[in-house]
PDB file of C-alpha atoms and ligand atoms in Angstrom:
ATOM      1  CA  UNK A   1     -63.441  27.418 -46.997  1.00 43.00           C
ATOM      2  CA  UNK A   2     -63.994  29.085 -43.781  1.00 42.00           C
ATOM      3  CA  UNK A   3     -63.694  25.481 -41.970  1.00 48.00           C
ATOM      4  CA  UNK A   4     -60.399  24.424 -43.891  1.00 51.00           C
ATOM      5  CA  UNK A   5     -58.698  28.402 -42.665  1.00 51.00           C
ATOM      6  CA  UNK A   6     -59.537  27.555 -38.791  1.00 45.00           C
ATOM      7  CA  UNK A   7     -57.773  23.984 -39.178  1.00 52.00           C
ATOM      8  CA  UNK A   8     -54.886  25.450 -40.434  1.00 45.00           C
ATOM      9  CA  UNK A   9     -54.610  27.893 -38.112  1.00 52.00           C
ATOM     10  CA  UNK A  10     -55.182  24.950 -35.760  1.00 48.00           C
ATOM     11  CA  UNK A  11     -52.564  23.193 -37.423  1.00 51.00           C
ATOM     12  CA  UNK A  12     -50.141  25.811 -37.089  1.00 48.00           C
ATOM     13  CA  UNK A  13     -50.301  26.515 -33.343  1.00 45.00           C
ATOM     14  CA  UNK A  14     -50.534  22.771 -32.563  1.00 40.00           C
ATOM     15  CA  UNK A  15     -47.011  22.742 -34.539  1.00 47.00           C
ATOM     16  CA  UNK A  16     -45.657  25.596 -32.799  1.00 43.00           C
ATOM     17  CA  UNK A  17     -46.779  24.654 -29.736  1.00 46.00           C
ATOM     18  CA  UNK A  18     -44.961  21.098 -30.114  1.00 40.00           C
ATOM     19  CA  UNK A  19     -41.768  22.579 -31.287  1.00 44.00           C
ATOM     20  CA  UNK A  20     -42.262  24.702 -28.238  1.00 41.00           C
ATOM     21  CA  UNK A  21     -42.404  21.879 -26.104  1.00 42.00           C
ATOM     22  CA  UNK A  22     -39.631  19.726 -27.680  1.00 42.00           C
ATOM     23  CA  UNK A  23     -36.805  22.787 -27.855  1.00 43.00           C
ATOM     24  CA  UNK A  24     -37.901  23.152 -24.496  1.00 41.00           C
ATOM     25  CA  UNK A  25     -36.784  19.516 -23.363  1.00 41.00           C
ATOM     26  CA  UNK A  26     -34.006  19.593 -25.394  1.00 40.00           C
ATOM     27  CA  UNK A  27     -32.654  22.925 -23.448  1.00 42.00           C
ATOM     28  CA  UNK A  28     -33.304  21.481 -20.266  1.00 42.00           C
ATOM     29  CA  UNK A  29     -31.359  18.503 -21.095  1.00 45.00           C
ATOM     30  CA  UNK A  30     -28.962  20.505 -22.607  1.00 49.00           C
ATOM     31  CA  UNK A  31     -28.569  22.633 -19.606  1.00 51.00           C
ATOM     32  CA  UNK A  32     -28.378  19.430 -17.171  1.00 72.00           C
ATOM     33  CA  UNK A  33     -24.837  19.296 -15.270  1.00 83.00           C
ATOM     34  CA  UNK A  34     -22.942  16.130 -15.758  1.00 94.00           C
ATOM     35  CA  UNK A  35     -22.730  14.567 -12.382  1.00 96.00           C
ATOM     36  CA  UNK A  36     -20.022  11.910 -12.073  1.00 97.00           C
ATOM     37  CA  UNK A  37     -20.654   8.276 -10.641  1.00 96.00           C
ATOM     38  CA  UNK A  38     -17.897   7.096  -8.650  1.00 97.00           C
ATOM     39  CA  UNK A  39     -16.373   3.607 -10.319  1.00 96.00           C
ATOM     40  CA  UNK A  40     -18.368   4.366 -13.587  1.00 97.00           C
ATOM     41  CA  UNK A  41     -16.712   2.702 -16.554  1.00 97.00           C
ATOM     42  CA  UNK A  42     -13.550   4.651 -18.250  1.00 98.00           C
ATOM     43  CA  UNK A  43     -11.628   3.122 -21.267  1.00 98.00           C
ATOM     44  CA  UNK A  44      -9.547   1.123 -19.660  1.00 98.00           C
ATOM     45  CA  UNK A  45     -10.430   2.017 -16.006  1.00 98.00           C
ATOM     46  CA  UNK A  46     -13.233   3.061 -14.069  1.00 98.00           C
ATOM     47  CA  UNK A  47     -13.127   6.868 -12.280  1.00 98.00           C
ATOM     48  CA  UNK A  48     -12.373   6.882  -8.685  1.00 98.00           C
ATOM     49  CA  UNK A  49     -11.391   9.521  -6.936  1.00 98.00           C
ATOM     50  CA  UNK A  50      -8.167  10.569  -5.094  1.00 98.00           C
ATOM     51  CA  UNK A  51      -9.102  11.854  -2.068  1.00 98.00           C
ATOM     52  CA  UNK A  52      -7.851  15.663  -1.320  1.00 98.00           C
ATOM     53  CA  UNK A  53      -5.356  14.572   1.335  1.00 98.00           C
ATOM     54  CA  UNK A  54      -3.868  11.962  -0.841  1.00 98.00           C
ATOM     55  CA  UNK A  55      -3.558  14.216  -4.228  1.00 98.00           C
ATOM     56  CA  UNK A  56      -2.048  17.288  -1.859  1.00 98.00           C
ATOM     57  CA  UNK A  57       0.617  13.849  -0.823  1.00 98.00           C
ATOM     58  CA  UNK A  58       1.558  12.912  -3.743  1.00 98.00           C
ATOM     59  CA  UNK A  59       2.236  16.334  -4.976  1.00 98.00           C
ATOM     60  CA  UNK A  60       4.445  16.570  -1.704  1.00 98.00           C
ATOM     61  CA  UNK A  61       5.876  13.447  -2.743  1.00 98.00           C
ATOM     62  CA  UNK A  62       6.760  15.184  -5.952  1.00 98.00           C
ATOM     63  CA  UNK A  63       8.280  18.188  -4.687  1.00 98.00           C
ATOM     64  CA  UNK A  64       6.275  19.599  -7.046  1.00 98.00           C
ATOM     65  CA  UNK A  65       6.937  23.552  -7.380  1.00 98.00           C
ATOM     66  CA  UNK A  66       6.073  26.356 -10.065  1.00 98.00           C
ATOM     67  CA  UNK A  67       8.907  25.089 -12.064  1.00 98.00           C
ATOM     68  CA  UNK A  68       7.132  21.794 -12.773  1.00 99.00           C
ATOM     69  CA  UNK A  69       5.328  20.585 -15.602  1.00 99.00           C
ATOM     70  CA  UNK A  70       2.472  18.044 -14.500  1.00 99.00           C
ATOM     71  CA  UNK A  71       0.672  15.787 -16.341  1.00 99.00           C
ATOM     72  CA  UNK A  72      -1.820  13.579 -14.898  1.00 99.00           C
ATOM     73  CA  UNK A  73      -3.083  10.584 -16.728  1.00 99.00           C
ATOM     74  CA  UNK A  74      -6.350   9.649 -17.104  1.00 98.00           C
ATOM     75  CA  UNK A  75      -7.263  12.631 -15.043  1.00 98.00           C
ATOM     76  CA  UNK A  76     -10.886  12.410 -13.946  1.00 98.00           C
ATOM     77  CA  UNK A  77     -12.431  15.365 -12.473  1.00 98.00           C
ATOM     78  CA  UNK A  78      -9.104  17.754 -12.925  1.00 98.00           C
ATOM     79  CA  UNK A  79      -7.773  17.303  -8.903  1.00 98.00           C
ATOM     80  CA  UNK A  80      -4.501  16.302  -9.148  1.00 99.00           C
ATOM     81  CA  UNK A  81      -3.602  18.791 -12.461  1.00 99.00           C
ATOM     82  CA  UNK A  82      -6.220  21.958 -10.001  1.00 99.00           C
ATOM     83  CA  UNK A  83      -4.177  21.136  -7.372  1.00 99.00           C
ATOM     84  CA  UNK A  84      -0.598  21.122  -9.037  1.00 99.00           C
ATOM     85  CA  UNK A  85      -1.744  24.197 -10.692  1.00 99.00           C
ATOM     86  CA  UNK A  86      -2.346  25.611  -7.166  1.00 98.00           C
ATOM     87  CA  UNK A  87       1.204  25.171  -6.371  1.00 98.00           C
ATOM     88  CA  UNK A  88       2.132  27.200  -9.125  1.00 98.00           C
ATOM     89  CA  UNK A  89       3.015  24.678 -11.848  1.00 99.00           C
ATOM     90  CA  UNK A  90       1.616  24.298 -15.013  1.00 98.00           C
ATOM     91  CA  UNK A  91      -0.369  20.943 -15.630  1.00 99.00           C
ATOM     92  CA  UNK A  92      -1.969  19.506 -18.042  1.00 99.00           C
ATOM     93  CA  UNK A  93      -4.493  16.387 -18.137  1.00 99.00           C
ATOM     94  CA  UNK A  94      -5.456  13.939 -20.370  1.00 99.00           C
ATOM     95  CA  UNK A  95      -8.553  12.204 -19.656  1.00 98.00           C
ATOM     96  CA  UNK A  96     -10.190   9.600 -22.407  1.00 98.00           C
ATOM     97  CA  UNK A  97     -14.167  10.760 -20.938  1.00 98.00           C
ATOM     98  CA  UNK A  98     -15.486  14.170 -23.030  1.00 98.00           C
ATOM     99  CA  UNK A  99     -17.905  14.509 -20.241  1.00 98.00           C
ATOM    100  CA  UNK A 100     -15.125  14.071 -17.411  1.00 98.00           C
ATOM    101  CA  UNK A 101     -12.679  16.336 -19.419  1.00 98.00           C
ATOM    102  CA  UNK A 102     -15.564  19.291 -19.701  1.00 98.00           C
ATOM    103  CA  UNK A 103     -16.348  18.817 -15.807  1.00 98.00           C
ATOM    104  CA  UNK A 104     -12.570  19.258 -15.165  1.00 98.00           C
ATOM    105  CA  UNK A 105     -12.155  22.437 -16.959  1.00 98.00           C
ATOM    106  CA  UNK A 106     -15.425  23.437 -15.170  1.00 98.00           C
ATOM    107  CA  UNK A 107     -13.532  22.982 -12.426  1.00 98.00           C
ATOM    108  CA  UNK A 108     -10.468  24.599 -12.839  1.00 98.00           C
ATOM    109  CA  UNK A 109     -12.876  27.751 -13.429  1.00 98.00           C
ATOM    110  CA  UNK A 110     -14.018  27.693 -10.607  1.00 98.00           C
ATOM    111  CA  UNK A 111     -10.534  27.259  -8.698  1.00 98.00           C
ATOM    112  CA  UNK A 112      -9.470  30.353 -10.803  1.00 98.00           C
ATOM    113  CA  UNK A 113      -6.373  28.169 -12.195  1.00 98.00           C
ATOM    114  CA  UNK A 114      -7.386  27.857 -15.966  1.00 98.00           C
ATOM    115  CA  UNK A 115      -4.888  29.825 -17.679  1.00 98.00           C
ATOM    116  CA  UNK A 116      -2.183  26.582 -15.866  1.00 98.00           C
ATOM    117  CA  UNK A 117      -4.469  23.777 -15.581  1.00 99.00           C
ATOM    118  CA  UNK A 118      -5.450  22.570 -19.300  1.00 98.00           C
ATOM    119  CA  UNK A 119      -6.913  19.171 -20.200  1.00 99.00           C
ATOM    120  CA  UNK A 120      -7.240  17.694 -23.262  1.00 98.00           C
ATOM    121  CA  UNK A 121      -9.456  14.820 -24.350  1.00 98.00           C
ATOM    122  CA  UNK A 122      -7.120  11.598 -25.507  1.00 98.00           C
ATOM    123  CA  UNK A 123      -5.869   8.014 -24.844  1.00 98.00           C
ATOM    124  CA  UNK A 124      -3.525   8.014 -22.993  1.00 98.00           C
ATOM    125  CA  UNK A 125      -1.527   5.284 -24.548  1.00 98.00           C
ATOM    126  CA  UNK A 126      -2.105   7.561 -27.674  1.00 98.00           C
ATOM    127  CA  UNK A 127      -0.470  10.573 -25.788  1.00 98.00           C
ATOM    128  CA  UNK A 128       3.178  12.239 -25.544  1.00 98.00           C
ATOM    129  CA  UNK A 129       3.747  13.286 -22.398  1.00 98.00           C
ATOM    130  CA  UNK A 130       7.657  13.133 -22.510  1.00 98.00           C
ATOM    131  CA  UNK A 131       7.887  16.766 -21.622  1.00 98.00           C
ATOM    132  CA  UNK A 132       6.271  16.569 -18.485  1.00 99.00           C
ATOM    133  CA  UNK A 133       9.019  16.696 -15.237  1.00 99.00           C
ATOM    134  CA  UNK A 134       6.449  15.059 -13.208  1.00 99.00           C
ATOM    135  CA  UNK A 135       3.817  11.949 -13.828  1.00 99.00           C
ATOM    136  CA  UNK A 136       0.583  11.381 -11.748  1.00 99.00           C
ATOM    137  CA  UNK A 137      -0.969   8.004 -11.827  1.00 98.00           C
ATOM    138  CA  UNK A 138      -4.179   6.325 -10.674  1.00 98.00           C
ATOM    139  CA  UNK A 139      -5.009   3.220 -12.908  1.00 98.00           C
ATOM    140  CA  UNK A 140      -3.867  -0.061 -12.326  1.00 97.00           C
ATOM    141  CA  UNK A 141      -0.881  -1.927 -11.985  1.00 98.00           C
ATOM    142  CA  UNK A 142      -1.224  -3.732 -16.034  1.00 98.00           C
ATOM    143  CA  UNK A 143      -1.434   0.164 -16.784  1.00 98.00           C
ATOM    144  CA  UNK A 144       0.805   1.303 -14.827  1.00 98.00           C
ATOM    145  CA  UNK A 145       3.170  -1.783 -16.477  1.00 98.00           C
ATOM    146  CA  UNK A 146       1.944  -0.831 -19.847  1.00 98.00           C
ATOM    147  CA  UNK A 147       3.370   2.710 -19.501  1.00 98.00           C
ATOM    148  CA  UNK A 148       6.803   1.944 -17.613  1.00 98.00           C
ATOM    149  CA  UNK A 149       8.891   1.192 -21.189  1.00 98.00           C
ATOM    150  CA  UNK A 150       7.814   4.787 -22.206  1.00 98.00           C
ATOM    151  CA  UNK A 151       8.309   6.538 -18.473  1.00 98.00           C
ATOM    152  CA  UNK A 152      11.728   4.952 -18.328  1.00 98.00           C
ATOM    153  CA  UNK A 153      12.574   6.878 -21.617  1.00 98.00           C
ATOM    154  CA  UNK A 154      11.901   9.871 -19.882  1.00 98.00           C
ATOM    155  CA  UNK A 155      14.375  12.481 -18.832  1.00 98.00           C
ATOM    156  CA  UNK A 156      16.534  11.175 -15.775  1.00 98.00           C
ATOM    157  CA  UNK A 157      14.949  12.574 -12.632  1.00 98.00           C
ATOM    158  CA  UNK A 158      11.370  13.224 -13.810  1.00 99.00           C
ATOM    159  CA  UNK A 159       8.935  12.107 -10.759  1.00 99.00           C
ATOM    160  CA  UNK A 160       6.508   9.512 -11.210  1.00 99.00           C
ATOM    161  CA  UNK A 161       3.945   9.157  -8.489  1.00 98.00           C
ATOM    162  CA  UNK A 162       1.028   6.832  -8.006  1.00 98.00           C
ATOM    163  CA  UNK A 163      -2.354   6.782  -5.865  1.00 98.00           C
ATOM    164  CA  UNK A 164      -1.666   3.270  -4.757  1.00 98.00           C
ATOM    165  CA  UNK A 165      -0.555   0.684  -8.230  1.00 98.00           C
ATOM    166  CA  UNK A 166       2.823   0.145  -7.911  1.00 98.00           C
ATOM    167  CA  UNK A 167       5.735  -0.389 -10.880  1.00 98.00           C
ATOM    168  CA  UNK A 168       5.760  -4.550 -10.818  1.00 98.00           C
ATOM    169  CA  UNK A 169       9.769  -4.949 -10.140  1.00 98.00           C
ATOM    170  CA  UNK A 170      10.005  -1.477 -10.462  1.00 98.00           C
ATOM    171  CA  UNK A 171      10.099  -0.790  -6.661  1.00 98.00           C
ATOM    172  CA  UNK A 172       9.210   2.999  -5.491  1.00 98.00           C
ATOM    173  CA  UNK A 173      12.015   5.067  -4.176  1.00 98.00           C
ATOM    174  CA  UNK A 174       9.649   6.206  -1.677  1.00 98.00           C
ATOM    175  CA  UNK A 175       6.076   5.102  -0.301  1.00 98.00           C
ATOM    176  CA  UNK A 176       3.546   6.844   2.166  1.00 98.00           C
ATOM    177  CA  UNK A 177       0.627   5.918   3.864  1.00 98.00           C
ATOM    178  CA  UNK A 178      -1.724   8.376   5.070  1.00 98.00           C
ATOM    179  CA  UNK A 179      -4.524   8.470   7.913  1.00 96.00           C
ATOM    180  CA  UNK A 180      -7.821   8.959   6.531  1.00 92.00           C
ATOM    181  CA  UNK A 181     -10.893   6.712   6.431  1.00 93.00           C
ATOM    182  CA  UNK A 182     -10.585   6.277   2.675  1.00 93.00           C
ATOM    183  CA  UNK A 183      -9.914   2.747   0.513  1.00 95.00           C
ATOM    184  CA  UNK A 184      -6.961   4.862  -1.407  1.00 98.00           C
ATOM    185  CA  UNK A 185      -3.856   6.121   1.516  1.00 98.00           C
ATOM    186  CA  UNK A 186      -1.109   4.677  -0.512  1.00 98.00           C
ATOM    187  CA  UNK A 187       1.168   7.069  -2.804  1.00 98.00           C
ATOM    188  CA  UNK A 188       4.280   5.787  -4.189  1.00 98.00           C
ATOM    189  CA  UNK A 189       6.790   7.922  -5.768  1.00 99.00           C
ATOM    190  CA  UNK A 190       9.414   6.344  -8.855  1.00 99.00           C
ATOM    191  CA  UNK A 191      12.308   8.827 -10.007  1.00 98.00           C
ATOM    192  CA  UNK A 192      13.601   8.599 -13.405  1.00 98.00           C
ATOM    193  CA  UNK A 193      17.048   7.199 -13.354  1.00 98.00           C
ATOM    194  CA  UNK A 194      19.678   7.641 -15.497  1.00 98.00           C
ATOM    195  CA  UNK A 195      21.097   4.802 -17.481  1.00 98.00           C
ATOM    196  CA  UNK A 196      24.602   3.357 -16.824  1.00 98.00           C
ATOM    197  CA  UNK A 197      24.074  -0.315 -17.430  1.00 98.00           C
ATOM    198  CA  UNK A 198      27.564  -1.250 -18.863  1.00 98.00           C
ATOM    199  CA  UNK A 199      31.490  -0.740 -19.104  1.00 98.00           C
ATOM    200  CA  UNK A 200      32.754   2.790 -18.437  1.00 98.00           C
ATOM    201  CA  UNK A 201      36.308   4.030 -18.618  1.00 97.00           C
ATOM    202  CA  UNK A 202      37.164   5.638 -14.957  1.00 94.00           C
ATOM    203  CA  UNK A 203      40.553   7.490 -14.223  1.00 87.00           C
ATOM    204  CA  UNK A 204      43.334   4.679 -14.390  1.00 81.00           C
ATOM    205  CA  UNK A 205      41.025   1.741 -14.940  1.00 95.00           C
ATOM    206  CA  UNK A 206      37.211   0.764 -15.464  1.00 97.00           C
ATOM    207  CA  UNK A 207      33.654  -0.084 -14.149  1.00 98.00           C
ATOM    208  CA  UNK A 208      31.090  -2.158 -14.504  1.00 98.00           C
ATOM    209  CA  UNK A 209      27.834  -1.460 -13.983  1.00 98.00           C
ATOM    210  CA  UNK A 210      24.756  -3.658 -13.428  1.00 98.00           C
ATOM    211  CA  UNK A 211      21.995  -1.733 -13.446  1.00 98.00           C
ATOM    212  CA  UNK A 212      18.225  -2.438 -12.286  1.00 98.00           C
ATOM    213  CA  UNK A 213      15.737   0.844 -12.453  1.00 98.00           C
ATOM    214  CA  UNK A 214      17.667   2.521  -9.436  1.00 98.00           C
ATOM    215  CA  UNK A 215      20.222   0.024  -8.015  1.00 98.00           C
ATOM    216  CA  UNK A 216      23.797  -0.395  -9.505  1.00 98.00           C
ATOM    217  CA  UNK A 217      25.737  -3.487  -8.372  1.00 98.00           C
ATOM    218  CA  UNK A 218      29.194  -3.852 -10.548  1.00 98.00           C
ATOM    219  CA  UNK A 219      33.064  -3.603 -10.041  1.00 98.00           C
ATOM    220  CA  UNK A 220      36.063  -1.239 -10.163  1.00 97.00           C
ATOM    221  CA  UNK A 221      39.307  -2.106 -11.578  1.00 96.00           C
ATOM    222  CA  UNK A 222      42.577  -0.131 -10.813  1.00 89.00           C
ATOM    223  CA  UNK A 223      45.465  -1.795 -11.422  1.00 88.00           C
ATOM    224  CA  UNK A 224      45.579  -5.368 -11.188  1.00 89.00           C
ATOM    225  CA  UNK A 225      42.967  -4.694  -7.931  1.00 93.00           C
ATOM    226  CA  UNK A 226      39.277  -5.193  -8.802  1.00 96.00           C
ATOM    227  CA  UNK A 227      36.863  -4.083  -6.279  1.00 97.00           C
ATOM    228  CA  UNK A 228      32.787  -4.843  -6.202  1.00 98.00           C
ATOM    229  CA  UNK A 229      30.648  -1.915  -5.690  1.00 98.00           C
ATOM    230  CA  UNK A 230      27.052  -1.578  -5.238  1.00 98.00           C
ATOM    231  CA  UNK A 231      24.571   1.503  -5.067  1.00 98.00           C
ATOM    232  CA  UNK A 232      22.055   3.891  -6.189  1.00 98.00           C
ATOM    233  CA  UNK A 233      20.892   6.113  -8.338  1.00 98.00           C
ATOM    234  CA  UNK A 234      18.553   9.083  -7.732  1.00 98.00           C
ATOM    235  CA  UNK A 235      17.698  10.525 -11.352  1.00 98.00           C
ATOM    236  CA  UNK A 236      20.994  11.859 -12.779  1.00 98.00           C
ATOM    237  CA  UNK A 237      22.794  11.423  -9.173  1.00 98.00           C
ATOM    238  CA  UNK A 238      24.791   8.561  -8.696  1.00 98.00           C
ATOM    239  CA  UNK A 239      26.376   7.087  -4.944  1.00 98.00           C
ATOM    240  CA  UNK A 240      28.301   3.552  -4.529  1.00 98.00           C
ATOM    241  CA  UNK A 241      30.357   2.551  -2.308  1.00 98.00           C
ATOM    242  CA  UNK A 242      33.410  -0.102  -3.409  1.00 97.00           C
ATOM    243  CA  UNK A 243      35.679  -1.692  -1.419  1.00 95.00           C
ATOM    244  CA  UNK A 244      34.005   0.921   1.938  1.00 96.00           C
ATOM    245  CA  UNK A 245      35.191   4.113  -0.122  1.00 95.00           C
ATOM    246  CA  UNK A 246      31.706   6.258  -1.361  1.00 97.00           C
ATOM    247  CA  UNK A 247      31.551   7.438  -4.380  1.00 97.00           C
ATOM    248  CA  UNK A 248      28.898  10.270  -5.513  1.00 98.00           C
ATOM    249  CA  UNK A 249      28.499  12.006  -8.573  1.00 98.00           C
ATOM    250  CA  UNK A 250      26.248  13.352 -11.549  1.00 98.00           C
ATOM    251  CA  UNK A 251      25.743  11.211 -14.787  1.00 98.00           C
ATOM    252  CA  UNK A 252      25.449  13.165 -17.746  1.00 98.00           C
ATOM    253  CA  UNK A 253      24.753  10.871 -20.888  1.00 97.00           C
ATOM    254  CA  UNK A 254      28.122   9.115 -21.659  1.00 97.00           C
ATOM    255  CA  UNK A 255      30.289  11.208 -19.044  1.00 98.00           C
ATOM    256  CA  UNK A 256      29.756  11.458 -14.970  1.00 98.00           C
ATOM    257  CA  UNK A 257      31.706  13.150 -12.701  1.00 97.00           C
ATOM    258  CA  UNK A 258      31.927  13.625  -8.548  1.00 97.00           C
ATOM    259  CA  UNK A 259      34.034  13.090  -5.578  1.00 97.00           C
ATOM    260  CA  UNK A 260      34.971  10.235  -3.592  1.00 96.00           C
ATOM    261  CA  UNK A 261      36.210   9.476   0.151  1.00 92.00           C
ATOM    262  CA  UNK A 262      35.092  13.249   0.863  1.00 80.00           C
ATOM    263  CA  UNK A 263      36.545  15.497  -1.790  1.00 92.00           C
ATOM    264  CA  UNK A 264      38.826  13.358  -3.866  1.00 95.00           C
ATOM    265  CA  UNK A 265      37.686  14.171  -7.812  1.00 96.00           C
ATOM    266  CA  UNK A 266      36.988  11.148 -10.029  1.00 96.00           C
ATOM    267  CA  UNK A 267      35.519  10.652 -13.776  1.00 97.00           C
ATOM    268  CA  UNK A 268      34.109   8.300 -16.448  1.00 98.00           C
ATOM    269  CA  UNK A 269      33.060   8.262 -19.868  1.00 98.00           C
ATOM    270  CA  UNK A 270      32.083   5.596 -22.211  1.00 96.00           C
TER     271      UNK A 270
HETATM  272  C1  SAM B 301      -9.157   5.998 -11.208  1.00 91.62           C
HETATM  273  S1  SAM B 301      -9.558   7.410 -12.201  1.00 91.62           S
HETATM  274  C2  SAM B 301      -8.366   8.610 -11.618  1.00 91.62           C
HETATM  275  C3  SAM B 301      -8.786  10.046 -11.836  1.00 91.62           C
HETATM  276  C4  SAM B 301      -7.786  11.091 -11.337  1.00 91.62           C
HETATM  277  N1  SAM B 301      -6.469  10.884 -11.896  1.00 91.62           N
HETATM  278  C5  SAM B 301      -7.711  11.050  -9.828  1.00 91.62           C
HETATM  279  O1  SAM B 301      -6.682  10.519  -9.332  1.00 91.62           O
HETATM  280  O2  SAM B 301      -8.624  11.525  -9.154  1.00 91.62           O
HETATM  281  C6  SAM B 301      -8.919   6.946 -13.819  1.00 91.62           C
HETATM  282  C7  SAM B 301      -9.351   7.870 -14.941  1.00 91.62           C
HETATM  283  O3  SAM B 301      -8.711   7.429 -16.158  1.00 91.62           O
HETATM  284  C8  SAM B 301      -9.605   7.596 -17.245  1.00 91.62           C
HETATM  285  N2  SAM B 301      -9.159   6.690 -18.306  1.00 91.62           N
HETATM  286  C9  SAM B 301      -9.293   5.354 -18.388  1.00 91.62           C
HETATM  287  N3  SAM B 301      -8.663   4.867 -19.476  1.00 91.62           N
HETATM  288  C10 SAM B 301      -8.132   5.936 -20.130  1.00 91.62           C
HETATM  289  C11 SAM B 301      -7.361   6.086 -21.325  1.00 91.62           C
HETATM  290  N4  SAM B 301      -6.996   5.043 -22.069  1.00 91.62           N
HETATM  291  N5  SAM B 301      -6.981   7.330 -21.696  1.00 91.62           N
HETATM  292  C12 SAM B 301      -7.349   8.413 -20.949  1.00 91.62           C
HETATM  293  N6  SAM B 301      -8.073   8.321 -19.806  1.00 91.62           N
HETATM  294  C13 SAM B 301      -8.454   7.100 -19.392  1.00 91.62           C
HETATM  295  C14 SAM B 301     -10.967   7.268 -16.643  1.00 91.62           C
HETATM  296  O4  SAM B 301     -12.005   7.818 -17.412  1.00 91.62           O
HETATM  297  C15 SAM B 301     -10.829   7.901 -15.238  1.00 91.62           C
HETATM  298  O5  SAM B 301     -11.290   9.226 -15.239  1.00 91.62           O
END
């Protein structure tokens, strides 16, 4: 009797002792930081990333300001939305990685910018970001491809800028290099523009417009005189120049509006 009382007590302790030791190891793994691994595997591309000098670039780049909304995809550790959020604008990122989107918030924390810098676990290419004004990129160039349909549906003059991918035949309105002993010094910058591809009604007579992401080539008819023009457009601003007179302007949907040869007023609609 006496000999069956001690092993259970035995029993006992030995139990509570190895539950001991077990929540133990499971706190302490628990408790272990996630440390990211430079090119470890992502969903569809490994994490790399920007370095400082590049991210505070292509946010100059961006002209990003307090009045922006950011969105960063695929978003790593949080340094592009931190840094954003730093400049005053709100920012969001969306990061596939549960590990890399609880390390980014971590992060933000620490910067003291978590009340503007939010991520949020998701595919990208399962995402709406069409209210962002501005898009930060660093995956590759299929991605980057993959995305432009949806990006060109955006609103005309939203800023898309990329840690070195570019657009395919989509070429960047603006690219900069930096100086810094780093594999990654390329930022390229794409603005939204707005779409005028087609036949337009314009004071006394008509244009054409061919349009390819940002360049316009076309003609203007007045009269029985029909002029080629060719030129640009930067988001909703529009400048050509046919037959050596410059026209500028603003496109609004089916209307735009501006002045030509200095000051003269001019409209079309379609
Ligand atoms: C090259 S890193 C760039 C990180 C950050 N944007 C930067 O510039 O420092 C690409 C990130 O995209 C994430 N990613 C890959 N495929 C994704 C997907 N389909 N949806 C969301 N995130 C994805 C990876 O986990 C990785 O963190």
């Amino acid at each position: 009797m006496m000999g069956n009382r001690i092993s259970f007590k035995r029993n006992m302790a030995l139990t509570l002792s190895l539950f001991l030791t077990i929540s133990g190891i499971y706190a302490q793994t628990e408790d272990k930081e996630f440390t990211p691994q430079s090119g470890q595997a992502g969903k569809d591309v490994v994490w790399v990333p920007t370095p400082q000098a590049l991210v505070d670039t292509m946010l100059a780049m961006a002209k990003v300001t307090a009045a922006d909304y950011v969105i960063d995809l695929g978003s790593g550790d949080g340094r592009l939305v931190i840094t954003a959020a730093k400049r005053g604008a709100k920012a969001l990122g969306i990061e596939y990685n549960p590990d890399m989107v609880e390390l980014a918030r971590r992060h933000a924390k620490e910067a003291g910018v978590s009340a503007k810098a939010t991520f949020k676990q998701a595919d990208i290419f399962e995402s709406d970001f069409s209210q962002a004004t501005v898009i930060t990129l660093f995956l590759l160039t299929e991605l980057n491809l993959k995305l432009r349909p949806t990006i060109l549906e955006m609103k005309p003059g939203t800023r898309i800028v990329a840690n070195s991918f570019n657009m395919g035949d989509w070429e960047p309105d603006l690219t900069t290099h930096i100086d810094e002993p780093s594999s990654w010094t390329t930022a390229h910058l794409w603005i939204v523009p707005a779409k005028v591809d087609g036949t337009w009604k314009f004071d006394n007579g008509e244009i054409k417009f061919n349009q390819t992401f940002q360049e316009i080539t076309g003609t203007l008819t007045a009269g029985d005189q029909e002029i080629e023009l060719s030129g640009k457009l930067n988001g909703d601003k529009i400048s050509f120049n046919a037959g050596g007179t410059e026209y500028t302007g603003t496109v609004n949907g089916n209307k735009m509006s501006g002045k030509s040869g200095g000051n003269k007023a001019w409209k079309a609609s379609r």
